[in-house]
Amino acid sequence: MSTEAENMKVTYTSTNVDMSRFHAWFDEALRTLRAQQGATYPAYIDGVEVRSEQAPIEDRSPIDAEVVLGHFQACTKAHVDQAVAAARRAQKSWRKLAWQERVAIMRRAAGLIRKQKFEIAGVMCLEVGKNRLEAMGDAEESADLIDYYCDQVEQADGFVRSMKKMTTIETNTDVLRPFGVFVCISPFNFPMALSTGMSSAALVAGNAVIFKPASTTPWTGYRLYKIYEEAGVPAGVFNFITGRGCDVGDTLTFHEGVDGVVFTGSKDVGMRIFHGLSERWAKPCLMELGGKNPAIVTASADLDKASDGVMKSAWGLQNQKCSACSRVYVHKAVAADFIERLIAKTKAISIGDPCDADVYFGPVINEAAVKTYLRVVDQAKAEGEILYGGHRLTEGALAKGHYVAPAIVRVSKESTLLREEFFVPFLAVCEVDSLEEAIEESNKAEYGLTAGLYSGDEAEIELFFDEIESGVTYINKRSGATTGAWPGAQPFCGWKGSGGSGKGGCGPYYVAQFMREQSRSVVVEK
Ligand code: UN1
């Protein structure tokens, strides 16, 4: 890829980019990828290609379920044992490297992601159904995550720190050291950024990693493996296992040779890992789980901004983000006006093949997601009112993929549709009498990831910051009410059922969580 293409940076909030050149480079990447469609890919254990005897996993595109993007290995328990053994061996020399060398390797990986970002983004269009800009944001975020985590190690001087002396004959040092082997399990929705963020933090801290991508996004995972390999991550330090969650998931996370788990995904699976992980002693379990992220629109809000921000956060990636806005609490006085604007903006979005340059809204990931969508729409019909959408889309080429119309529904505050996470394009709107009521209702969900407020009143903003039970908060953000966190800018810490450790990815305390303390006291008697 040309340096010019490499230097064009698109984030989730970019506006001033030369889009014609962006799309030309994107088209070229998609042509290259389509020529590779249908290939068979190995898993990698200890730096060696591995093929399973089980029938391979077919990686099908959500855009057209007939299209098989690639065939991936269905790894078994035996592969997991091999990967754990390899990782334990390789981790010893990886942790002994000077931290500066690990940082240099990881920074090389960030550079390679930037070089290949149009292809990486293209894979995500085809494999996840992301639109071009969302896919590029995901690729760029991955590279920035690595750099940000490397900065953390540098700023902390490799996490070695001199401590107080209690006598004149002793020297005391505090050293953060890696736990050992981390299992990294990532979801389909940000298959590059979340996989890279979790694994790079574990690696730069000196751990070895066994990485299992979501079974719907192994191709993106494979690209990440290849990047680390090319960057110089030694054999066995990063292992790539593909397979069905039900076959290898538990064997991997609960393996006795595993020292910790870093997981992003649903609350149910996360809590199961959390409870099952620590049998012999407490092991670190770093989790970013789901969300049911509210936007609150008060009577003092700028409704143009609010409807833009909610529209973008609700329909970006078809609402399949932990950070997506899936419920709105709007003050009665402005509800009719806000809803009218939101529906007009929702109607205006282009739906179709997300590989096309002008499409904003693509398919959902699979048939199970379509079923969830239809089920919750039925519930909304019974409990409230459908304001927009609510059906499957089957016109023309859409019939081949998993397409549904964005749904906006009105429900009263008792509805469970305001508290359960569905991960499909379904937005529940509820009218309230005050900001206090909106916050109280927001906090009733078990989740606490992101939340947005639209208000023109300083006192309202202060109250929101103080009372809302969410780790990521946004005020008056037009480019996304609840979405768009960036490494080093918005730490992404889930509260309550949305997280575990109280310190999030993208934030300044992330890398240290992959390490344990060792106090070193040396006594020299004169
Ligand atoms: C997710 O929402 O699943 O904040 C991950 C955002 C992105 C993605 C976070 N950084 O919207």
Coordinates of C-alpha atoms and ligand atoms in Angstrom, one line a residue, residues 12 130 134 137-138 141 145 187 189-190 193-194 264 288-290 293 313 317 320-324 421 423 449-450 472 474 477 482-487 490 492 506, ligand 1:
Y12 CA -14.9 6.8 14.2
K130 CA -19.3 -3.4 8.9
E134 CA -16.6 1.7 10.7
G137 CA -12.0 2.9 12.4
D138 CA -11.6 -0.6 13.8
E141 CA -8.0 1.8 16.6
L145 CA -4.2 0.6 21.0
P187 CA -16.1 -11.3 20.0
N189 CA -18.1 -7.1 16.5
F190 CA -14.7 -5.5 16.7
A193 CA -9.5 -3.8 17.7
L194 CA -10.7 -5.9 20.6
T264 CA -14.8 -9.5 25.7
E288 CA -15.4 -6.3 29.0
L289 CA -19.0 -7.5 28.9
G290 CA -22.3 -6.2 27.4
N293 CA -26.4 2.1 27.0
S313 CA -24.8 5.3 18.1
L317 CA -22.7 -1.5 13.0
Q320 CA -24.0 -4.7 17.5
K321 CA -21.6 -2.8 19.7
C322 CA -21.2 -3.1 23.5
S323 CA -21.1 0.7 23.3
A324 CA -24.3 1.0 21.1
E421 CA -29.2 -6.5 26.0
F423 CA -27.2 -6.7 20.3
L449 CA -20.8 0.6 30.2
T450 CA -21.5 3.8 28.3
V472 CA -17.9 5.9 29.8
Y474 CA -20.4 11.5 26.9
K477 CA -21.8 14.3 21.3
T482 CA -22.6 6.5 23.5
T483 CA -20.0 5.2 21.0
G484 CA -16.6 6.0 19.6
A485 CA -14.1 5.6 22.5
W486 CA -10.5 5.9 21.4
P487 CA -7.3 4.7 23.0
Q490 CA -11.8 7.6 26.5
F492 CA -13.5 2.0 28.3
C506 CA -8.1 2.3 26.1
Ligands
UN1_1 C1 -17.6 -2.3 21.6 O1 -18.4 -1.4 21.7 O2 -18.0 -3.5 21.4 O3 -16.3 2.9 21.8 C2 -16.2 -2.0 21.6 C3 -16.5 2.4 20.7 C4 -15.5 1.5 20.1 C5 -15.8 0.1 20.2 C6 -15.8 -0.5 21.6 N1 -14.2 1.9 20.6 O4 -17.6 2.5 20.2

